[in-house]
Every structure is written in structure tokens, then in C-alpha cells.
Tab-separated table of C-alpha atoms and ligand atoms in Angstrom:
chain	number	residue	atom	x	y	z
A	357	MET	CA	41.691	-27.206	36.433
A	358	GLU	CA	40.580	-24.705	39.785
A	359	GLU	CA	44.493	-24.500	40.813
A	360	ALA	CA	45.584	-23.444	36.944
A	361	LEU	CA	42.825	-21.221	37.145
A	362	ALA	CA	43.899	-19.775	39.900
A	363	GLN	CA	47.676	-19.412	39.212
A	364	ALA	CA	46.369	-17.675	35.659
A	365	LEU	CA	44.508	-15.014	37.685
A	366	GLY	CA	47.309	-14.257	39.864
A	367	GLN	CA	49.504	-13.938	36.928
A	368	LEU	CA	46.856	-11.561	35.565
A	369	GLU	CA	46.418	-9.446	38.668
A	370	LYS	CA	50.483	-8.956	38.561
A	371	GLY	CA	49.883	-7.608	34.884
A	372	GLN	CA	51.877	-10.540	33.451
A	373	PRO	CA	49.881	-11.392	30.492
A	374	VAL	CA	48.389	-14.916	30.197
A	375	ALA	CA	47.896	-17.595	26.755
A	376	PHE	CA	43.969	-19.387	26.720
A	377	PRO	CA	42.210	-21.552	24.598
A	378	THR	CA	39.713	-20.247	22.581
A	379	GLU	CA	37.271	-22.473	19.726
A	380	THR	CA	39.567	-20.211	17.251
A	381	VAL	CA	43.012	-20.319	18.235
A	382	TYR	CA	44.730	-19.642	21.998
A	383	GLY	CA	44.730	-16.384	22.818
A	384	LEU	CA	47.424	-14.165	25.271
A	385	GLY	CA	45.564	-12.307	27.554
A	386	ALA	CA	45.735	-9.283	29.362
A	387	PRO	CA	43.348	-7.237	31.494
A	388	ALA	CA	41.562	-4.406	29.691
A	389	LYS	CA	41.552	-1.589	31.266
A	390	ASP	CA	45.599	-2.187	32.580
A	391	ALA	CA	47.319	-0.406	30.203
A	392	GLU	CA	50.511	-1.333	31.061
A	393	ALA	CA	49.631	-5.343	30.962
A	394	VAL	CA	48.048	-4.587	27.735
A	395	GLN	CA	51.218	-2.960	26.366
A	396	ARG	CA	53.250	-6.153	27.472
A	397	VAL	CA	51.153	-8.167	24.893
A	398	PHE	CA	52.141	-5.787	22.158
A	399	ALA	CA	55.914	-6.116	23.386
A	400	TYR	CA	55.773	-10.144	24.128
A	401	LYS	CA	54.377	-10.708	20.791
A	402	GLY	CA	56.163	-7.995	18.404
A	403	ARG	CA	52.665	-6.711	17.493
A	404	PRO	CA	52.559	-2.823	15.553
A	405	SER	CA	51.071	-0.770	17.679
A	406	ASP	CA	48.182	0.642	15.255
A	407	ASN	CA	46.420	-2.898	15.124
A	408	PRO	CA	44.141	-2.869	17.860
A	409	LEU	CA	43.081	-5.710	20.179
A	410	ILE	CA	39.853	-7.802	20.376
A	411	VAL	CA	38.433	-7.159	24.159
A	412	HIS	CA	36.579	-10.981	25.095
A	413	VAL	CA	33.679	-10.680	27.506
A	414	SER	CA	32.227	-13.968	29.211
A	415	ASP	CA	28.497	-12.026	29.476
A	416	VAL	CA	26.873	-9.170	28.085
A	417	SER	CA	26.330	-7.941	31.491
A	418	MET	CA	30.356	-6.835	30.825
A	419	LEU	CA	29.881	-5.145	27.800
A	420	SER	CA	28.548	-1.981	29.874
A	421	GLU	CA	32.113	-1.495	30.758
A	422	VAL	CA	33.691	-1.953	27.199
A	423	VAL	CA	31.441	-0.215	24.687
A	424	SER	CA	29.594	2.980	24.995
A	425	SER	CA	26.263	1.874	22.869
A	426	CYS	CA	24.954	-0.786	21.547
A	427	GLY	CA	22.265	-1.150	18.843
A	428	ASP	CA	19.112	-3.500	18.096
A	429	MET	CA	21.224	-4.564	15.407
A	430	ALA	CA	24.334	-5.337	17.416
A	431	ARG	CA	21.918	-7.422	20.313
A	432	ARG	CA	20.463	-9.394	17.661
A	433	LEU	CA	23.679	-10.239	16.339
A	434	MET	CA	25.005	-11.141	19.865
A	435	ASP	CA	21.832	-12.636	20.985
A	436	HIS	CA	21.951	-14.893	18.208
A	437	PHE	CA	25.472	-16.076	17.715
A	438	TRP	CA	27.471	-15.524	21.072
A	439	PRO	CA	29.134	-17.338	22.363
A	440	SER	CA	31.097	-17.573	19.041
A	441	PRO	CA	33.533	-16.826	16.262
A	442	LEU	CA	31.813	-12.976	15.771
A	443	THR	CA	33.351	-10.187	16.677
A	444	LEU	CA	31.694	-6.810	16.653
A	445	VAL	CA	33.211	-3.272	16.208
A	446	LEU	CA	31.416	-1.360	18.451
A	447	PRO	CA	31.776	2.653	19.847
A	448	ARG	CA	34.253	2.715	22.672
A	449	HIS	CA	33.527	3.037	26.713
A	450	SER	CA	36.094	5.984	27.965
A	451	SER	CA	37.995	3.406	30.311
A	452	ILE	CA	39.066	1.441	27.520
A	453	PRO	CA	42.521	2.638	27.024
A	454	ASP	CA	43.914	3.620	23.879
A	455	VAL	CA	46.659	1.286	23.712
A	456	VAL	CA	43.871	-1.373	23.468
A	457	THR	CA	42.130	0.130	20.405
A	458	ALA	CA	44.848	1.894	18.845
A	459	GLY	CA	43.610	5.159	19.331
A	460	LEU	CA	40.360	4.681	17.432
A	461	GLU	CA	36.864	5.388	18.474
A	462	THR	CA	35.472	1.996	18.124
A	463	VAL	CA	36.588	-1.064	20.376
A	464	ALA	CA	35.994	-5.098	18.867
A	465	VAL	CA	34.442	-7.167	21.256
A	466	ARG	CA	33.665	-10.711	21.139
A	467	MET	CA	32.158	-13.963	23.740
A	468	PRO	CA	34.265	-16.801	22.952
A	469	ARG	CA	32.943	-20.574	22.720
A	470	HIS	CA	35.211	-22.289	25.265
A	471	ASP	CA	34.166	-23.029	28.956
A	472	LEU	CA	37.879	-22.337	29.742
A	473	ALA	CA	37.961	-18.816	28.375
A	474	LEU	CA	34.727	-18.015	29.845
A	475	ALA	CA	35.396	-19.217	33.259
A	476	LEU	CA	38.619	-17.180	32.943
A	477	ILE	CA	37.261	-13.931	31.968
A	478	ALA	CA	34.388	-14.501	34.763
A	479	LYS	CA	36.536	-14.150	37.187
A	480	ALA	CA	39.011	-11.784	35.624
A	481	GLY	CA	36.550	-9.350	33.807
A	482	PRO	CA	37.227	-8.671	30.292
A	483	LEU	CA	40.442	-9.303	28.384
A	484	VAL	CA	42.342	-8.423	25.412
A	485	ALA	CA	43.735	-11.665	23.549
A	486	PRO	CA	45.777	-11.721	20.247
A	487	SER	CA	46.633	-14.278	19.294
A	488	ALA	CA	48.638	-15.990	21.292
A	489	ASN	CA	52.079	-16.108	18.553
A	490	LEU	CA	54.657	-14.099	17.947
A	491	SER	CA	53.661	-11.438	15.257
A	492	GLY	CA	54.212	-12.644	11.845
A	493	SER	CA	53.672	-16.438	12.285
A	494	PRO	CA	51.041	-18.916	11.878
A	495	SER	CA	48.286	-18.573	15.111
A	496	PRO	CA	48.915	-21.361	17.501
A	497	THR	CA	46.130	-23.941	17.916
A	498	THR	CA	47.671	-25.838	20.881
A	499	ALA	CA	49.255	-24.910	23.776
A	500	ALA	CA	52.511	-26.563	22.295
A	501	HIS	CA	52.663	-23.971	19.603
A	502	VAL	CA	52.231	-21.275	22.207
A	503	ARG	CA	55.353	-22.846	24.442
A	504	ALA	CA	57.292	-22.974	20.706
A	505	ASP	CA	56.637	-19.240	20.679
A	506	PHE	CA	57.451	-17.777	23.874
A	507	GLY	CA	58.934	-20.660	25.699
A	508	GLY	CA	58.677	-20.637	29.585
A	509	ALA	CA	57.865	-16.334	29.233
A	510	VAL	CA	54.223	-16.825	29.735
A	511	MET	CA	52.189	-19.431	31.599
A	512	VAL	CA	49.389	-21.148	29.405
A	513	LEU	CA	45.807	-22.456	30.397
A	514	ASP	CA	45.915	-25.838	28.287
A	515	GLY	CA	42.371	-26.367	26.878
A	516	CYS	CA	43.620	-29.143	24.243
A	517	ALA	CA	43.453	-28.162	20.191
A	518	CYS	CA	41.008	-25.186	19.427
A	519	SER	CA	37.901	-26.718	17.467
A	520	ILE	CA	37.608	-24.163	14.937
A	521	GLY	CA	41.600	-23.453	13.951
A	522	LEU	CA	40.759	-19.883	11.981
A	523	GLU	CA	40.020	-16.366	14.007
A	524	SER	CA	36.923	-15.008	14.329
A	525	THR	CA	34.304	-13.451	11.681
A	526	VAL	CA	35.146	-9.083	12.830
A	527	VAL	CA	32.140	-6.991	11.495
A	528	ALA	CA	31.402	-3.607	11.613
A	529	LEU	CA	27.733	-2.375	11.627
A	530	ARG	CA	26.056	0.475	9.126
A	531	SER	CA	22.879	1.967	9.505
A	532	ASP	CA	22.216	0.335	5.879
A	533	CYS	CA	24.521	-2.660	5.797
A	534	VAL	CA	27.353	-4.969	7.301
A	535	GLN	CA	30.679	-5.149	6.875
A	536	ILE	CA	33.095	-8.028	6.969
A	537	LEU	CA	36.514	-6.757	8.345
A	538	ARG	CA	37.746	-10.186	8.635
A	539	PRO	CA	35.922	-13.196	7.378
A	540	GLY	CA	35.835	-16.077	10.077
A	541	GLN	CA	34.167	-19.274	10.717
A	542	VAL	CA	30.325	-16.438	10.728
A	543	GLY	CA	29.888	-16.006	7.100
A	544	ALA	CA	28.073	-13.663	4.710
A	545	GLN	CA	25.281	-15.837	4.847
A	546	GLU	CA	24.072	-16.440	8.359
A	547	LEU	CA	24.483	-12.731	8.954
A	548	ALA	CA	22.498	-11.849	6.202
A	549	ALA	CA	20.186	-13.857	7.544
A	550	VAL	CA	20.140	-12.430	11.196
A	551	THR	CA	20.110	-9.069	10.496
A	552	GLY	CA	18.307	-8.412	7.317
A	553	LEU	CA	20.851	-6.434	5.779
A	554	PRO	CA	23.129	-6.809	2.470
A	555	VAL	CA	26.535	-7.719	3.810
A	556	TYR	CA	30.099	-7.282	2.086
A	557	THR	CA	33.575	-7.447	2.603
A	558	PRO	CA	35.024	-3.577	1.864
A	559	LYS	CA	37.693	-3.345	-0.276
A	560	THR	CA	40.706	-1.696	-0.022
A	561	LYS	CA	43.104	-0.303	-2.812
A	562	SER	CA	46.814	-0.377	-2.053
A	563	GLY	CA	48.036	2.580	-0.253
A	564	GLU	CA	44.920	3.214	2.062
A	565	THR	CA	44.130	1.939	6.048
A	566	PRO	CA	41.909	-0.757	5.562
A	567	PRO	CA	38.918	-0.831	8.258
A	568	SER	CA	40.278	-3.506	9.866
A	569	PRO	CA	44.048	-2.817	10.566
A	570	GLY	CA	45.423	-6.243	11.223
A	571	MET	CA	44.452	-7.035	7.317
A	572	LYS	CA	47.113	-4.912	5.901
A	573	TYR	CA	49.640	-7.436	7.829
A	574	ARG	CA	51.031	-10.577	6.181
A	575	HIS	CA	49.898	-13.164	8.583
A	576	TYR	CA	49.441	-16.769	9.337
A	577	ALA	CA	52.467	-17.348	7.299
A	578	PRO	CA	54.935	-19.740	7.539
A	579	ARG	CA	58.704	-19.633	6.163
A	580	ALA	CA	57.797	-22.193	3.618
A	581	ARG	CA	56.366	-20.644	0.878
A	582	VAL	CA	52.765	-21.068	0.638
A	583	ARG	CA	50.803	-21.893	-2.925
A	584	TRP	CA	47.288	-23.040	-4.017
A	585	MET	CA	48.054	-26.713	-5.626
A	586	GLY	CA	47.911	-26.672	-9.318
A	587	GLU	CA	48.344	-29.417	-11.969
A	588	VAL	CA	50.838	-31.701	-10.108
A	589	GLY	CA	52.563	-35.285	-9.498
A	590	PRO	CA	51.603	-38.078	-8.871
A	591	VAL	CA	54.838	-37.883	-6.709
A	592	LEU	CA	55.497	-35.041	-4.989
A	593	PRO	CA	59.187	-34.559	-3.647
A	594	ALA	CA	59.920	-34.670	0.777
A	595	GLU	CA	60.318	-30.960	0.557
A	596	VAL	CA	56.677	-30.344	-0.567
A	597	MET	CA	54.001	-30.476	2.086
A	598	ALA	CA	50.655	-30.649	0.025
A	599	LEU	CA	47.315	-30.440	2.073
A	600	VAL	CA	44.674	-32.454	-0.234
A	601	HIS	CA	41.277	-34.118	0.013
A	602	THR	CA	40.543	-35.199	-3.388
A	603	ARG	CA	43.699	-35.599	-5.108
A	604	ARG	CA	44.473	-39.082	-3.266
A	605	ASP	CA	46.340	-40.467	-6.338
A	606	LEU	CA	49.335	-38.385	-4.992
A	607	ARG	CA	52.287	-39.671	-3.359
A	608	GLY	CA	55.161	-38.196	-1.591
A	609	GLU	CA	56.606	-38.095	2.697
A	610	ASN	CA	54.613	-34.699	3.273
A	611	VAL	CA	50.998	-35.513	1.505
A	612	VAL	CA	48.304	-34.727	4.202
A	613	GLU	CA	44.815	-36.096	3.393
A	614	LEU	CA	42.067	-33.911	4.998
A	615	PRO	CA	38.917	-35.081	4.609
A	616	SER	CA	37.187	-32.054	5.476
A	617	LEU	CA	36.885	-28.406	5.169
A	618	MET	CA	36.323	-28.528	8.927
A	619	ALA	CA	39.495	-30.982	9.208
A	620	LEU	CA	41.620	-28.572	6.931
A	621	ALA	CA	40.694	-25.409	8.883
A	622	GLN	CA	41.680	-27.113	12.322
A	623	GLN	CA	44.916	-27.816	11.265
A	624	LEU	CA	45.991	-25.363	8.803
A	625	TYR	CA	48.080	-23.788	11.104
A	626	ALA	CA	49.824	-26.717	12.477
A	627	ARG	CA	50.591	-28.151	9.128
A	628	PHE	CA	52.684	-24.781	8.503
A	629	ARG	CA	54.387	-24.908	11.511
A	630	GLU	CA	55.441	-28.607	11.019
A	631	ALA	CA	56.301	-27.389	7.359
A	632	ASP	CA	58.932	-25.301	8.840
A	633	THR	CA	59.939	-28.149	11.153
A	634	LEU	CA	60.179	-30.674	8.937
A	635	GLY	CA	62.417	-28.418	6.592
A	636	CYS	CA	59.758	-28.200	3.977
A	637	THR	CA	59.996	-25.148	1.090
A	638	GLU	CA	56.592	-24.723	0.090
A	639	VAL	CA	52.906	-25.696	1.249
A	640	LEU	CA	50.470	-26.703	-1.423
A	641	VAL	CA	46.883	-25.873	-0.762
A	642	GLU	CA	44.239	-28.089	-3.110
A	643	PRO	CA	41.470	-25.294	-3.611
A	644	TRP	CA	37.917	-26.410	-3.057
A	645	ARG	CA	34.805	-25.659	-4.459
A	646	GLU	CA	32.498	-25.251	-1.539
A	647	THR	CA	31.166	-22.263	-0.046
A	648	SER	CA	30.463	-21.172	3.375
A	649	GLY	CA	31.853	-18.798	5.980
A	650	LEU	CA	34.806	-21.006	6.649
A	651	SER	CA	35.402	-21.661	3.292
A	652	GLU	CA	35.917	-17.976	2.750
A	653	ALA	CA	38.098	-17.691	5.818
A	654	LEU	CA	40.424	-20.376	4.607
A	655	ARG	CA	40.905	-19.260	1.554
A	656	ASN	CA	41.745	-15.418	3.046
A	657	ARG	CA	44.392	-17.261	5.009
A	658	VAL	CA	45.847	-19.490	2.761
A	659	GLU	CA	45.951	-16.121	0.079
A	660	LYS	CA	47.571	-13.645	3.259
A	661	ALA	CA	50.301	-16.519	4.197
A	662	SER	CA	50.898	-16.728	0.027
A	663	GLN	CA	51.570	-12.909	-0.364
A	664	GLY	CA	55.164	-11.547	0.404
B	1542	TXA	O1	39.457	-15.356	17.175
B	1542	TXA	C1	40.026	-14.498	17.381
B	1542	TXA	O2	39.105	-13.509	17.356
B	1542	TXA	C2	41.306	-14.413	18.272
B	1542	TXA	C3	41.060	-15.274	19.197
B	1542	TXA	C4	42.339	-15.403	20.744
B	1542	TXA	O3	40.023	-15.056	20.023
B	1542	TXA	N1	41.615	-13.467	18.271
B	1542	TXA	C5	42.561	-12.522	17.269
B	1542	TXA	O4	42.682	-11.206	17.861
B	1542	TXA	O5	42.433	-13.113	16.392
B	1542	TXA	P1	43.989	-10.297	16.632
B	1542	TXA	O6	44.351	-9.643	17.897
B	1542	TXA	O7	44.790	-11.513	16.396
B	1542	TXA	O8	43.156	-9.977	15.323
B	1542	TXA	C6	42.438	-8.671	15.986
B	1542	TXA	C7	41.667	-8.993	14.571
B	1542	TXA	C8	43.031	-7.899	13.762
B	1542	TXA	O9	42.373	-7.634	12.387
B	1542	TXA	C9	42.445	-6.057	14.114
B	1542	TXA	O10	42.707	-4.818	13.420
B	1542	TXA	C10	40.971	-6.228	14.198
B	1542	TXA	O11	40.636	-7.236	14.505
B	1542	TXA	N2	40.340	-4.836	15.099
B	1542	TXA	C11	40.632	-4.750	16.219
B	1542	TXA	N3	39.706	-3.440	16.976
B	1542	TXA	C12	39.299	-3.380	15.959
B	1542	TXA	C13	38.526	-2.151	15.363
B	1542	TXA	N4	38.210	-1.060	16.506
B	1542	TXA	N5	38.015	-2.012	14.209
B	1542	TXA	C14	38.593	-1.922	13.256
B	1542	TXA	N6	39.242	-3.645	13.219
B	1542	TXA	C15	39.480	-4.015	14.273
B	1543	MG	MG1	46.746	-12.736	15.433
């Protein structure tokens, strides 16, 4: 791995993006202060330039070069949760180029819980890292997914399959509340317990700019149509992939039983990709009752994938 890390650093120093694993999804990394390299990340992904990136740090001491200030509440959240899938939106440091924040006065920052990611960032400095997929396609949770989207054009540090499988929770702090801009595994209840503040998810009306610009795009979607599973079965045709946990009676070539929400989260994007490879026209996801951060995040991704 030392050799691969050294090679990755060499690429980053040349301004060449490198894909690396995190606990959520694989990221496409570039040095946060290298505006040209960051621009290249947007170009590789085909990402709209009005969608800002998350800066990844390996140590809180790096924050002094990323954010201009960090209040007590932000510190408290970092102390409690980091390294973890929690991204905080904070006032931006003047050395962070416009291209990273899409011109916003804030910057999103997180510390991933993955040894290989932390080792890379510790050596390279703060890295921007959007999910390492082509814009619009499902986020990558294995090195093979990254290669499927980018071929040999980017180096991939291979760190096995991601343990969580869904992107981080993105949070903005107000004086009297916490806003969840993108749901992730770190949920509202935990955020409320640690901050003692009310936590809510701002709703945006159509036509309004959402507080987290990325949320306006149709995301995470395979070519197959994604829907919540209603009354179906007991036999499904091969063109229909079904992701189930209680419907053990269902029969069909592409009925996939996933025993827990955690398994569904870990595999959701991989199954979306597989559905397309298999030529499935539809992916049905069995709804669940459980409520948790992960459950809200999953619901959000399934609903995003089913739009459009
Ligand atoms: O789990 C993750 O967060 C992964 C891994 C690789 O770390 N990264 C990721 O990045 O999902 P990306 O670029 O796909 O999503 C970044 C999200 C977008 O919804 C974007 O709009 C939001 O964070 N964001 C970034 N900067 C922001 C800011 N200053 N204010 C509000 N939202 C921001
Ligand atoms: Mg993404």
C-alpha cells in the first residue's frame, strides 16, 4: 500500500485527480487549494460548476487552512463525531478557491473514517472529493465502480467496498438550530442529542435554490426505473430487480434479499449498477418501517433515484 500511496501522491502533485475510498463512497480527490486540479475534477465528472465540493481533512489542525472560523457548536460536533460521515458547512477560508465552493462564502468540510483516506490526506493536505462517479450515475462503492466510469483515466486507490455505502450527512449550523442539507448515516436524533438544538431538514419549493446546491440534481440513478415496491408477485420477471427484506415469498431471477437496512445501504448503488448491467428495466425497493439516520438517508436516495 505504501507504494500505491506514493504513486497517488505523485499524481496529486502533478494536478491529476486520484480516486480513494472512504467509509461512505469513493471520492475523486484533488488538492483543495489547486484550482486547476479541482477544475479537472469537475471536468472528469461532468459536474455542474454551481455544485460545490466537500473538503476532506485528516486532522482538526488542518481546519485553520480551510475555514475562517469555527464556533463552539461546530467544535462539539467534530469532537463527538469525527472521523465520521458528518460534513459541516462553515465560513470559508480565503485560500480556498472559488471553484471549490461554487462562489459561496461557506465551505463544506469532513474527516472521513477510513485509514487509507486519512493516510493520503495526511500526506497531501486537504483534498476536495466529490463521489468518484460520472455526474448523474450511482455513486461508486468499490474500486471497480470507479474504473467502470473512468476507465484508466484516473488512478484508484483500492480500499475494498465502502462500509456505509451512502454519502455523508451535510449539516449547516444556525444560532438556534441545526439544518440537515443532505441526510446521511449521522441522523437528526444524534445531532439533537449532541447539540441540544432542534434539528430540521429545510424544504425548498420548486424554483428556489436549495441550501445544498447538489440536492437539486437527479442523482444516484440507474437507467432502470426505480420505484417503491407495492403489491407484486409472487413471481417477478427477470427484467425486474427487487431489493427485499421481508418478502421472502417473492420469486424471480433478480430478487435480492438484503437482511438489514445496513446491507441495503451498503449495496444500493452496486445493485443499481448491476440492474443496468443485467438489462433490468425496473428496480423495486421494498419499503421499511425502521427510523434512523441511515433509514432517512436511504429513503432520500431511493426517492432521488426515482425522480425524472
Ligand atoms: O460521503 C461523502 O460526502 C462523499 C465522500 C467521497 O466523502 N462525498 C460526496 O461529495 O458525496 P459530493 O460532491 O458528491 O456531494 C457534496 C454535497 C453536495 O450536495 C453539495 O451541494 C454539498 O455537499 N455542499 C458542498 N459545499 C456546500 C456548501 N458550501 N453549502 C451547502 N452545501 C454544500
Ligand atoms: Mg455525488
